[in-house]
Coordinates of C-alpha atoms in Angstrom, one line a residue:
M1 CA 0.0 0.0 0.0
N2 CA 1.6 3.3 -1.1
F3 CA 1.4 6.6 0.8
T4 CA -1.7 7.9 -1.0
E5 CA -3.6 4.7 -0.5
T6 CA -2.7 4.6 3.2
F7 CA -4.2 8.0 3.8
Q8 CA -7.3 7.2 1.6
N9 CA -8.2 4.7 4.3
K10 CA -10.8 6.4 6.4
S11 CA -9.8 4.9 9.8
T12 CA -6.1 5.6 9.2
L13 CA -6.8 9.2 8.2
E14 CA -9.1 9.7 11.2
N15 CA -6.4 8.6 13.5
L16 CA -3.9 10.9 11.9
C17 CA -6.3 13.9 12.0
K18 CA -6.6 13.6 15.8
F19 CA -3.1 15.0 16.0
L20 CA -3.6 17.8 13.5
E21 CA -4.8 21.3 14.2
F22 CA -7.7 22.9 12.4
D23 CA -5.5 24.8 9.9
S24 CA -3.7 21.6 9.0
L25 CA -7.0 19.8 8.5
L26 CA -8.0 22.5 6.1
E27 CA -4.8 22.0 4.2
M28 CA -5.2 18.2 4.1
R29 CA -8.3 18.8 1.8
L30 CA -5.9 19.9 -0.9
V31 CA -3.9 16.7 -1.2
N32 CA -6.2 15.1 -3.7
K33 CA -9.9 14.5 -4.3
K34 CA -10.3 11.3 -2.3
I35 CA -8.4 12.6 0.8
G36 CA -10.1 15.9 0.5
Q37 CA -13.5 14.3 0.7
L38 CA -12.6 12.1 3.7
T39 CA -10.9 15.1 5.5
S40 CA -14.0 17.3 4.9
E41 CA -16.1 14.6 6.5
L42 CA -13.8 14.7 9.5
I43 CA -13.7 18.5 9.7
W44 CA -17.5 18.6 10.0
K45 CA -17.8 15.7 12.4
T46 CA -17.2 17.8 15.5
I47 CA -18.2 21.5 15.5
N48 CA -16.1 23.6 17.8
E49 CA -14.9 27.2 18.2
N50 CA -12.6 26.9 15.2
H51 CA -15.5 26.5 12.8
Y52 CA -17.0 29.8 13.9
E53 CA -14.0 31.6 12.3
L54 CA -15.0 30.3 8.8
Y55 CA -16.5 32.6 6.3
N56 CA -20.3 32.1 6.1
F57 CA -20.1 29.5 8.9
E58 CA -23.8 29.1 9.5
E59 CA -24.5 28.4 5.8
L60 CA -21.6 25.9 5.6
L61 CA -22.9 24.3 8.8
I62 CA -26.3 23.7 7.3
K63 CA -24.8 22.4 4.1
N64 CA -22.5 19.9 5.9
A65 CA -24.9 19.0 8.7
H66 CA -25.2 15.4 7.4
N67 CA -21.7 14.8 8.7
V68 CA -22.1 16.4 12.2
E69 CA -22.0 14.1 15.2
H70 CA -21.1 16.7 17.8
L71 CA -22.6 20.2 17.5
L72 CA -21.6 23.4 19.3
V73 CA -24.1 26.3 19.2
N74 CA -22.2 29.2 20.7
D75 CA -23.3 32.8 21.0
M76 CA -25.5 32.5 17.9
D77 CA -28.4 34.8 18.6
E78 CA -27.6 37.0 15.5
L79 CA -27.0 33.9 13.3
L80 CA -30.1 31.8 14.3
S81 CA -33.6 32.1 13.0
N82 CA -36.5 29.7 13.0
S83 CA -36.0 28.9 9.3
K84 CA -32.3 28.2 9.8
I85 CA -33.0 26.0 12.8
T86 CA -35.5 24.0 10.8
A87 CA -33.0 23.7 7.9
L88 CA -30.2 22.6 10.2
A89 CA -32.3 20.1 12.0
S90 CA -33.7 18.6 8.8
R91 CA -30.1 18.0 7.5
L92 CA -28.7 16.5 10.6
Q93 CA -28.4 12.7 10.3
V94 CA -25.9 11.3 12.8
L95 CA -26.0 13.8 15.7
K96 CA -25.0 12.3 19.0
S97 CA -24.0 15.3 21.1
L98 CA -25.3 18.9 21.4
E99 CA -23.7 21.7 23.3
V100 CA -25.4 25.1 23.6
R101 CA -23.9 28.1 25.4
Y102 CA -24.3 31.9 25.5
V103 CA -27.6 32.1 23.6
Y104 CA -29.9 34.8 24.8
N105 CA -33.1 33.8 23.1
E106 CA -34.4 30.7 24.9
K107 CA -37.1 30.2 22.3
F108 CA -34.5 29.4 19.7
I109 CA -33.1 26.6 21.8
V110 CA -36.6 25.3 22.6
K111 CA -37.3 25.2 18.9
L112 CA -34.0 23.5 18.1
L113 CA -34.6 20.8 20.8
E114 CA -38.2 20.3 19.6
E115 CA -37.0 19.9 16.0
L116 CA -34.3 17.4 17.0
H117 CA -36.6 15.4 19.2
G118 CA -38.5 13.8 16.3
K119 CA -35.3 12.5 14.7
F120 CA -33.0 12.0 17.7
E121 CA -35.3 11.2 20.6
H122 CA -33.5 7.8 21.0
K123 CA -30.1 8.8 19.6
L124 CA -28.9 11.9 21.3
E125 CA -26.5 10.9 24.0
K126 CA -25.0 14.1 25.3
L127 CA -26.6 17.5 26.0
S128 CA -24.9 20.5 27.5
L129 CA -26.8 23.8 28.1
T130 CA -24.9 26.7 29.7
F131 CA -25.4 30.4 30.0
I132 CA -28.8 30.4 28.2
G133 CA -31.6 33.0 28.5
A134 CA -29.8 35.7 30.4
D135 CA -30.0 39.4 29.6
E136 CA -26.9 40.3 31.5
Y137 CA -24.1 38.9 33.6
D138 CA -22.5 40.5 36.6
S139 CA -18.7 40.8 37.2
Q140 CA -18.6 37.2 38.6
G141 CA -20.4 35.9 35.5
R142 CA -23.7 35.3 37.4
L143 CA -27.0 35.7 35.6
L144 CA -29.0 38.8 36.4
K145 CA -32.4 38.6 34.7
R146 CA -34.4 37.0 32.0
K147 CA -37.0 38.5 29.8
H148 CA -38.3 35.4 28.0
K149 CA -41.1 33.5 29.8
K150 CA -42.9 30.7 28.3
N151 CA -46.7 30.6 27.9
S152 CA -48.6 27.8 29.6
N153 CA -49.0 25.9 26.3
E154 CA -45.3 26.1 25.4
N155 CA -42.6 23.7 26.3
S156 CA -39.8 24.9 28.4
I157 CA -36.1 24.0 27.8
Y158 CA -36.4 21.6 30.7
D159 CA -39.5 19.9 29.2
C160 CA -37.5 19.4 26.0
V161 CA -34.5 18.0 27.8
A162 CA -36.7 15.5 29.6
M163 CA -38.0 14.0 26.3
F164 CA -34.7 12.5 25.1
T165 CA -34.7 8.8 26.1
N166 CA -31.0 7.9 25.6
L167 CA -29.1 10.7 27.3
K168 CA -25.9 9.5 28.9
S169 CA -24.5 13.0 29.7
L170 CA -26.5 16.0 30.8
I171 CA -25.0 19.4 31.8
I172 CA -27.2 22.3 33.0
G173 CA -25.0 25.1 34.0
Q174 CA -25.3 28.8 34.9
M175 CA -28.9 29.2 33.6
M176 CA -31.8 31.1 35.0
S177 CA -33.3 27.9 36.3
T178 CA -35.2 27.6 39.5
P179 CA -34.9 24.6 41.8
Q180 CA -38.5 23.8 40.8
D181 CA -37.5 23.8 37.1
I182 CA -34.8 21.2 37.7
N183 CA -37.0 19.2 40.0
S184 CA -39.8 19.1 37.3
M185 CA -37.2 18.1 34.7
L186 CA -35.9 15.2 36.8
I187 CA -39.4 14.0 37.5
K188 CA -40.2 13.9 33.7
M189 CA -36.8 12.6 32.6
Q190 CA -37.2 9.7 30.1
S191 CA -33.6 8.7 30.0
K192 CA -32.5 6.0 32.5
N193 CA -29.0 5.9 31.2
L194 CA -27.4 9.0 32.8
K195 CA -23.7 8.5 33.7
H196 CA -22.6 12.1 33.6
L197 CA -24.8 14.7 35.4
T198 CA -24.0 18.4 36.1
L199 CA -26.7 20.6 37.7
D200 CA -25.3 24.1 38.5
I201 CA -28.0 26.7 38.9
E202 CA -28.3 29.9 40.8
E203 CA -30.1 28.4 43.9
P204 CA -29.5 25.2 45.9
L205 CA -31.2 22.1 44.7
L206 CA -34.4 20.8 46.4
E207 CA -34.0 17.8 48.7
E208 CA -36.5 16.0 46.5
S209 CA -34.2 16.5 43.5
V210 CA -31.3 14.8 45.3
Q211 CA -33.6 11.9 46.1
I212 CA -34.7 11.5 42.5
I213 CA -31.0 11.4 41.4
T214 CA -30.4 8.8 44.0
E215 CA -33.3 6.6 43.0
R216 CA -32.8 6.8 39.3
Y217 CA -29.2 7.4 38.5
A218 CA -26.9 6.9 41.5
Q219 CA -25.8 3.4 40.7
N220 CA -24.8 4.2 37.1
L221 CA -23.2 7.7 37.6
N222 CA -19.5 8.0 37.0
F223 CA -19.5 11.9 37.0
L224 CA -21.6 14.0 39.4
E225 CA -21.5 17.8 39.8
I226 CA -24.0 19.6 42.0
G227 CA -23.6 23.3 41.9
K228 CA -25.3 24.4 45.1
L229 CA -26.8 22.7 48.2
Y230 CA -28.1 23.5 51.6
N231 CA -26.2 21.5 54.2
N232 CA -29.5 20.3 55.5
S233 CA -29.4 18.0 52.5
A234 CA -26.6 16.0 54.2
D235 CA -28.7 12.9 54.7
E236 CA -29.9 12.9 51.1
M237 CA -26.3 13.3 49.8
N238 CA -25.1 10.5 52.1
N239 CA -27.8 8.3 50.7
L240 CA -26.9 9.3 47.1
L241 CA -23.2 8.6 47.5
R242 CA -23.7 5.3 49.3
K243 CA -25.3 4.0 46.1
A244 CA -22.8 5.6 43.7
E245 CA -20.5 2.6 43.4
N246 CA -19.4 3.5 39.9
L247 CA -18.7 7.2 40.7
E248 CA -15.3 8.4 39.4
S249 CA -15.6 12.2 39.8
L250 CA -17.5 14.2 42.4
T251 CA -17.9 18.0 42.5
I252 CA -19.9 19.7 45.1
G253 CA -20.4 23.5 44.6
D254 CA -21.3 26.1 47.1
V255 CA -22.9 24.9 50.4
F256 CA -25.4 27.2 52.1
E257 CA -25.9 26.7 55.8
D258 CA -29.3 26.1 57.3
I259 CA -28.1 24.1 60.2
P260 CA -24.4 23.6 61.2
K261 CA -24.0 20.1 59.8
Q262 CA -21.0 18.5 57.9
L263 CA -21.9 17.4 54.4
I264 CA -21.2 13.8 53.1
S265 CA -19.5 13.1 56.5
E266 CA -20.5 9.4 56.4
I267 CA -19.0 8.6 53.0
S268 CA -15.8 6.6 52.7
Q269 CA -13.9 4.8 49.9
K270 CA -15.9 1.6 50.5
D271 CA -19.0 3.5 49.3
C272 CA -17.4 5.0 46.2
P273 CA -14.5 2.6 45.4
K274 CA -13.9 4.0 42.0
L275 CA -13.7 7.7 43.0
K276 CA -10.6 9.3 41.6
S277 CA -11.4 13.0 41.5
I278 CA -12.9 15.3 44.2
N279 CA -13.7 19.0 43.8
L280 CA -15.1 20.8 46.9
N281 CA -16.2 24.4 46.6
G282 CA -17.2 27.2 48.9
H283 CA -18.8 26.6 52.3
P284 CA -19.5 28.8 55.3
M285 CA -18.5 26.4 58.1
V286 CA -14.8 25.8 59.0
N287 CA -13.9 22.1 58.6
Q288 CA -17.1 21.4 56.6
Y289 CA -15.6 18.3 55.0
N290 CA -13.2 17.1 57.6
N291 CA -15.1 13.9 58.5
F292 CA -15.4 13.1 54.8
L293 CA -11.8 13.8 54.0
K294 CA -10.4 11.9 57.0
N295 CA -11.5 8.6 55.5
N296 CA -8.7 6.8 53.7
W297 CA -9.0 8.0 50.1
E298 CA -5.9 6.2 48.8
N299 CA -7.5 5.8 45.3
V300 CA -8.2 9.5 44.8
T301 CA -5.6 11.1 42.5
S302 CA -7.2 14.5 41.9
L303 CA -8.3 17.0 44.7
A304 CA -9.5 20.5 44.1
F305 CA -10.7 23.2 46.5
T306 CA -12.4 26.3 45.1
G307 CA -13.5 29.1 47.4
S308 CA -13.2 26.7 50.3
M309 CA -12.0 27.0 53.9
L310 CA -8.7 25.3 54.3
S311 CA -7.7 25.2 58.0
S312 CA -4.4 23.7 59.2
E313 CA -6.5 20.8 60.5
T314 CA -8.0 20.2 57.1
C315 CA -4.6 20.3 55.4
D316 CA -3.2 17.8 57.8
I317 CA -6.1 15.5 57.2
I318 CA -5.4 15.7 53.4
I319 CA -1.7 14.9 53.9
N320 CA -2.6 11.8 56.0
N321 CA -5.4 10.4 53.9
F322 CA -4.6 11.1 50.2
K323 CA -1.5 9.0 49.6
D324 CA -1.6 8.8 45.8
L325 CA -2.4 12.4 45.0
K326 CA -1.3 13.6 41.5
H327 CA -3.4 16.7 40.9
L328 CA -3.9 19.4 43.5
S329 CA -5.8 22.7 43.1
I330 CA -6.1 25.4 45.7
L331 CA -8.2 28.1 44.1
A332 CA -9.3 31.3 45.8
P333 CA -9.8 29.8 49.3
R334 CA -12.3 31.7 51.4
Q335 CA -10.0 31.1 54.3
C336 CA -6.7 29.4 54.7
D337 CA -3.5 29.8 56.8
Q338 CA 0.1 29.9 55.8
R339 CA 1.2 27.0 57.9
G340 CA -1.4 24.6 56.6
I341 CA -1.0 25.5 52.9
S342 CA 2.8 25.4 53.2
N343 CA 2.7 22.0 54.9
L344 CA 0.3 20.6 52.3
I345 CA 2.5 21.6 49.4
D346 CA 5.6 20.5 51.2
K347 CA 4.2 17.0 51.8
T348 CA 2.7 16.4 48.4
I349 CA 4.9 18.3 45.9
E350 CA 7.2 15.4 45.0
Q351 CA 4.3 13.1 43.9
L352 CA 2.3 15.8 42.1
S353 CA 2.1 16.0 38.3
E354 CA -0.2 19.0 38.3
L355 CA -0.6 21.9 40.7
Q356 CA -2.8 25.0 40.7
I357 CA -2.5 27.9 43.2
A358 CA -4.7 31.0 42.9
S359 CA -5.7 33.9 45.1
L360 CA -4.2 32.8 48.4
K361 CA -3.5 36.5 49.4
M362 CA 0.0 35.5 50.5
D363 CA 3.3 35.6 48.6
L364 CA 4.5 32.5 46.8
S365 CA 7.8 32.7 48.7
K366 CA 5.9 32.2 52.0
I367 CA 4.7 28.7 51.0
W368 CA 7.3 27.6 48.5
K369 CA 10.8 26.1 49.1
P370 CA 13.4 26.5 46.4
T371 CA 14.7 23.1 47.4
Y372 CA 11.6 21.2 46.2
K373 CA 12.2 18.3 43.9
M374 CA 9.5 18.1 41.3
Q375 CA 10.5 15.3 39.0
N376 CA 6.8 14.4 38.3
M377 CA 5.5 17.9 37.7
E378 CA 4.0 18.4 34.3
N379 CA 1.5 21.3 34.7
L380 CA 1.8 24.4 37.0
M381 CA -0.5 27.3 37.3
F382 CA -0.2 30.4 39.5
A383 CA -2.9 33.1 39.5
E384 CA -3.4 36.3 41.6
I385 CA -0.3 35.7 43.7
K386 CA 3.0 37.6 44.1
I387 CA 5.8 35.5 42.6
D388 CA 9.5 35.9 43.3
P389 CA 12.7 35.1 41.3
K390 CA 13.9 32.4 43.7
S391 CA 10.8 30.4 43.6
I392 CA 10.3 30.6 39.8
T393 CA 13.9 29.8 39.0
S394 CA 13.8 26.8 41.3
I395 CA 10.7 25.6 39.3
L396 CA 12.4 26.1 35.9
S397 CA 15.6 24.3 37.0
N398 CA 13.9 21.4 38.8
C399 CA 10.8 20.5 36.7
E400 CA 12.3 18.6 33.8
N401 CA 8.9 17.2 32.8
L402 CA 7.0 20.4 32.9
S403 CA 4.8 20.8 29.8
E404 CA 2.5 23.7 30.7
L405 CA 3.2 26.8 32.8
V406 CA 0.6 29.4 33.5
F407 CA 1.0 32.8 35.1
D408 CA -2.4 34.6 35.4
S409 CA -2.5 38.1 36.9
T410 CA 0.6 37.5 39.0
T411 CA 2.8 40.3 40.3
C412 CA 6.5 40.6 41.0
D413 CA 8.4 43.2 42.9
D414 CA 11.4 43.0 40.7
P415 CA 10.6 41.5 37.2
E416 CA 14.0 42.6 35.8
K417 CA 15.7 40.4 38.3
L418 CA 13.3 37.6 37.7
V419 CA 14.0 37.6 33.9
S420 CA 17.8 38.2 34.4
D421 CA 18.0 35.2 36.7
I422 CA 16.1 33.0 34.2
E423 CA 18.4 34.2 31.4
K424 CA 21.4 33.3 33.6
L425 CA 20.0 29.8 34.1
S426 CA 19.5 29.5 30.3
R427 CA 23.1 30.6 29.5
E428 CA 24.4 28.0 32.0
N429 CA 22.2 25.4 30.5
K430 CA 20.5 24.7 33.8
I431 CA 17.0 25.5 32.7
Q432 CA 14.8 22.4 32.4
T433 CA 12.2 23.4 29.8
H434 CA 12.8 20.9 27.1
N435 CA 9.3 19.5 27.5
L436 CA 7.6 22.9 28.0
T437 CA 5.1 23.3 25.1
S438 CA 2.6 25.8 26.6
L439 CA 3.3 29.1 28.3
A440 CA 0.6 31.6 29.5
L441 CA 1.5 35.1 30.6
I442 CA -1.9 36.5 31.2
A443 CA -2.5 40.1 32.5
I444 CA 1.2 40.6 33.3
N445 CA 1.7 44.3 33.7
W446 CA 5.4 44.9 33.7
E447 CA 6.5 48.4 32.8
D448 CA 9.3 47.3 30.6
E449 CA 7.7 45.3 27.8
T450 CA 11.1 44.1 26.6
L451 CA 11.1 41.7 29.5
I452 CA 8.4 39.5 27.9
P453 CA 10.4 38.7 24.7
R454 CA 13.5 38.1 26.9
L455 CA 11.6 35.7 29.1
I456 CA 10.2 33.8 26.1
K457 CA 13.6 33.6 24.5
A458 CA 15.2 32.3 27.8
I459 CA 12.5 29.7 28.4
N460 CA 11.9 28.5 24.8
K461 CA 13.2 25.2 23.9
S462 CA 10.1 23.5 22.5
L463 CA 7.3 26.0 23.0
E464 CA 4.3 25.6 20.7
A465 CA 1.7 28.0 22.3
V466 CA 2.1 31.3 24.2
D467 CA -0.8 33.2 25.6
L468 CA -0.3 36.9 26.2
S469 CA -4.0 37.9 26.8
S470 CA -4.3 41.3 28.5
T471 CA -0.6 41.4 29.1
Q472 CA 1.0 44.9 28.8
I473 CA 2.7 44.5 25.5
S474 CA 2.3 46.3 22.2
E475 CA 1.0 44.7 19.0
E476 CA 4.3 45.5 17.3
T477 CA 6.1 43.5 19.9
V478 CA 3.7 40.6 19.4
D479 CA 4.2 40.9 15.6
Q480 CA 8.0 40.7 16.1
L481 CA 7.5 37.6 18.4
E482 CA 5.5 35.9 15.7
E483 CA 8.2 36.7 13.2
D484 CA 11.0 35.5 15.4
Y485 CA 9.2 32.3 16.4
P486 CA 7.1 31.1 13.5
D487 CA 6.6 27.7 15.1
I488 CA 4.8 29.2 18.1
R489 CA 1.1 30.1 18.2
F490 CA 0.7 33.4 20.0
N491 CA -2.6 34.6 21.5
F492 CA -3.0 38.3 22.2
L493 CA -6.5 39.3 23.2
E494 CA -6.6 42.7 24.8
E495 CA -10.3 42.3 25.8
F496 CA -9.6 39.0 27.7
E497 CA -10.2 39.3 31.4
S498 CA -8.5 37.0 33.8
D499 CA -10.7 34.7 35.8
F500 CA -9.1 36.1 38.9
E501 CA -9.0 39.8 38.2
S502 CA -10.6 42.1 40.8
E503 CA -12.7 39.3 42.3
Y504 CA -11.3 39.3 45.8
D505 CA -10.4 41.9 48.3
G506 CA -7.3 41.7 50.5
S507 CA -9.0 39.9 53.3
S508 CA -9.7 36.2 53.7
G509 CA -13.3 36.7 52.9
Y510 CA -15.2 37.7 49.8
E511 CA -15.8 41.1 48.3
D512 CA -19.1 42.7 48.9
G513 CA -21.6 41.5 46.4
M514 CA -20.0 38.1 46.0
S515 CA -21.9 35.3 47.7
Q516 CA -20.2 33.0 50.1
G517 CA -18.3 30.4 48.2
E518 CA -19.0 31.9 44.8
S519 CA -16.4 30.6 42.5
P520 CA -15.2 32.6 39.5
L521 CA -14.1 29.2 38.0
S522 CA -16.8 27.3 36.4
M523 CA -16.4 25.3 33.3
Y524 CA -18.5 22.3 32.1
P525 CA -16.3 19.7 30.5
D526 CA -18.0 16.7 29.0
N527 CA -16.1 14.1 31.1
G528 CA -14.2 14.0 34.4
Q529 CA -10.9 15.2 33.0
S530 CA -11.4 16.5 29.5
G531 CA -11.0 20.3 29.4
Y532 CA -9.6 20.3 32.9
F533 CA -6.3 21.6 34.1
G534 CA -5.4 19.0 36.7
G535 CA -9.0 17.9 37.1
A536 CA -10.1 21.2 38.5
Y537 CA -12.2 24.0 37.0
Y538 CA -9.5 26.3 35.5
D539 CA -9.8 26.8 31.8
S540 CA -6.1 26.3 31.0
A541 CA -5.1 29.4 29.1
A542 CA -2.3 28.1 27.1
M543 CA -4.3 25.1 25.9
K544 CA -7.7 26.7 25.5
K545 CA -7.4 30.3 24.6
V546 CA -4.8 30.2 21.8
V547 CA -6.8 31.6 18.9
S548 CA -7.2 29.8 15.6
K549 CA -5.7 31.7 12.6
N550 CA -8.7 30.8 10.4
K551 CA -10.6 34.0 10.9
G552 CA -12.4 34.9 7.7
K553 CA -11.1 31.9 5.9
N554 CA -13.5 31.0 3.1
F555 CA -14.0 27.2 2.8
N556 CA -14.7 27.6 -0.9
N557 CA -11.5 29.4 -1.7
K558 CA -9.0 26.7 -2.2
P559 CA -5.4 27.6 -3.3
N560 CA -4.3 26.1 -6.6
P561 CA -2.3 23.0 -6.1
S562 CA 1.3 23.1 -7.2
N563 CA 1.0 19.7 -8.9
E564 CA -1.0 20.1 -12.1
N565 CA -2.0 16.4 -12.0
D566 CA -3.5 16.7 -8.5
E567 CA -7.3 16.4 -8.5
S568 CA -7.8 18.6 -5.5
N569 CA -9.1 21.5 -7.6
E570 CA -12.1 19.3 -8.3
N571 CA -12.9 18.6 -4.7
D572 CA -16.1 20.2 -3.5
V573 CA -15.3 20.7 0.2
D574 CA -18.8 21.7 1.0

């Protein structure tokens, strides 16, 4: 089998395309007619943000809808209409997964779900609905109000969701849902196959909703995220998790106190023997999860705390009971102390492959030892924290397996010394960045913008992506970086706002207007790890926010092939 024949095999080509970026996939269409046709099928199999950069995207989407298995509808109020929804739904043939986000007009989504129901009632397996129906969002991304209200004879979004009989994954996130909406949806749900369930709305779930989840889905669930709870649901949550023998990932969002009672305090590894990932969010009671954490969780490899209270006692419990921890995230804790955090990092750092630290309101130097050995560390993220040259140079000289490094809204008293020390390491060949492919320098406001290019030059050995969103640097400098490093993808979005910017005051509590435990970090990945940085809810900047260079690219305008005998000019990519 020659080269061309090899890549005309659909399964071989599909495996190859998994490793190619969107630009490269577009170029693959030009090899010849047969490969072009196969590649075009693959390009339209999964719709993501890259497709939105194409010229006349919505028309192309409708035209190629027969190939679409996974559809993203993202911020499309100006592109959607009833006729386009009908046209799109009529041409879809193999749809398995639908993700909708940032769509203001709820009626469009109701119509889309109603149109899909006739054809895909028993076929749709994944459904994700986030940020739908809101007029405005506040500074923390919370929904403020909704204008559209259904008439009594109209289906709601939740009625439509309940009609699909084969859903295996359901995500409802950051919508103007009431607890009653969710409860009614759960009561009407036709699917008995849910394995992935995310319910994150503005108010705590009803106890009855937790009971329904327990009765219908607990035994099959492998991923569960509940956005908000009252801690008087403790008994219901204990009952749910006792039956969740297949659960692999658990996220519990903000806990609101009715009575001072620890949540899931009776649950241990024998109840959830497959549990690998735990994410615990804000709560008003110190040591809220201590009884839960003090059980021997030797199988858990990923642990995240977002807006939580981390006392020294809680940190000591983690050290003693999580022996195989690989991923640790400490994100914007509502309360923590230096001794506890320092001890937690000290006792786990050698085994960790991923670590996130954000908004601790203490300098990195207070909790970081330059003598740390980090032979397993692959991903590091620091956000809203003051960094220092000694800590950072120790990381760059000791993390030989580091592949992603993120600095988000960090400050430094002496950035000149920081960069100079890194340059010195590089000259002495002591810098360990041979495996570093992704670097994020987000909202870094150093007065001397020449420091950024110097830092990139000193660190770069195998960089593929650099994110400079909101960093104080001119477009001319970015242009020069792109010219100097053609193999690196640079992202420079001035309008990008850090997840952590201006969200917390200088105290251990929250700013006025931010509810207790409210987390600025809330993404909705489709499985327990995909889209995560270390299993936690940080949208990894270097991996997720590097912008495609396809903006305005017309799918119909194919460059002429250099080989006159190539048939690619006959290939109709639409």
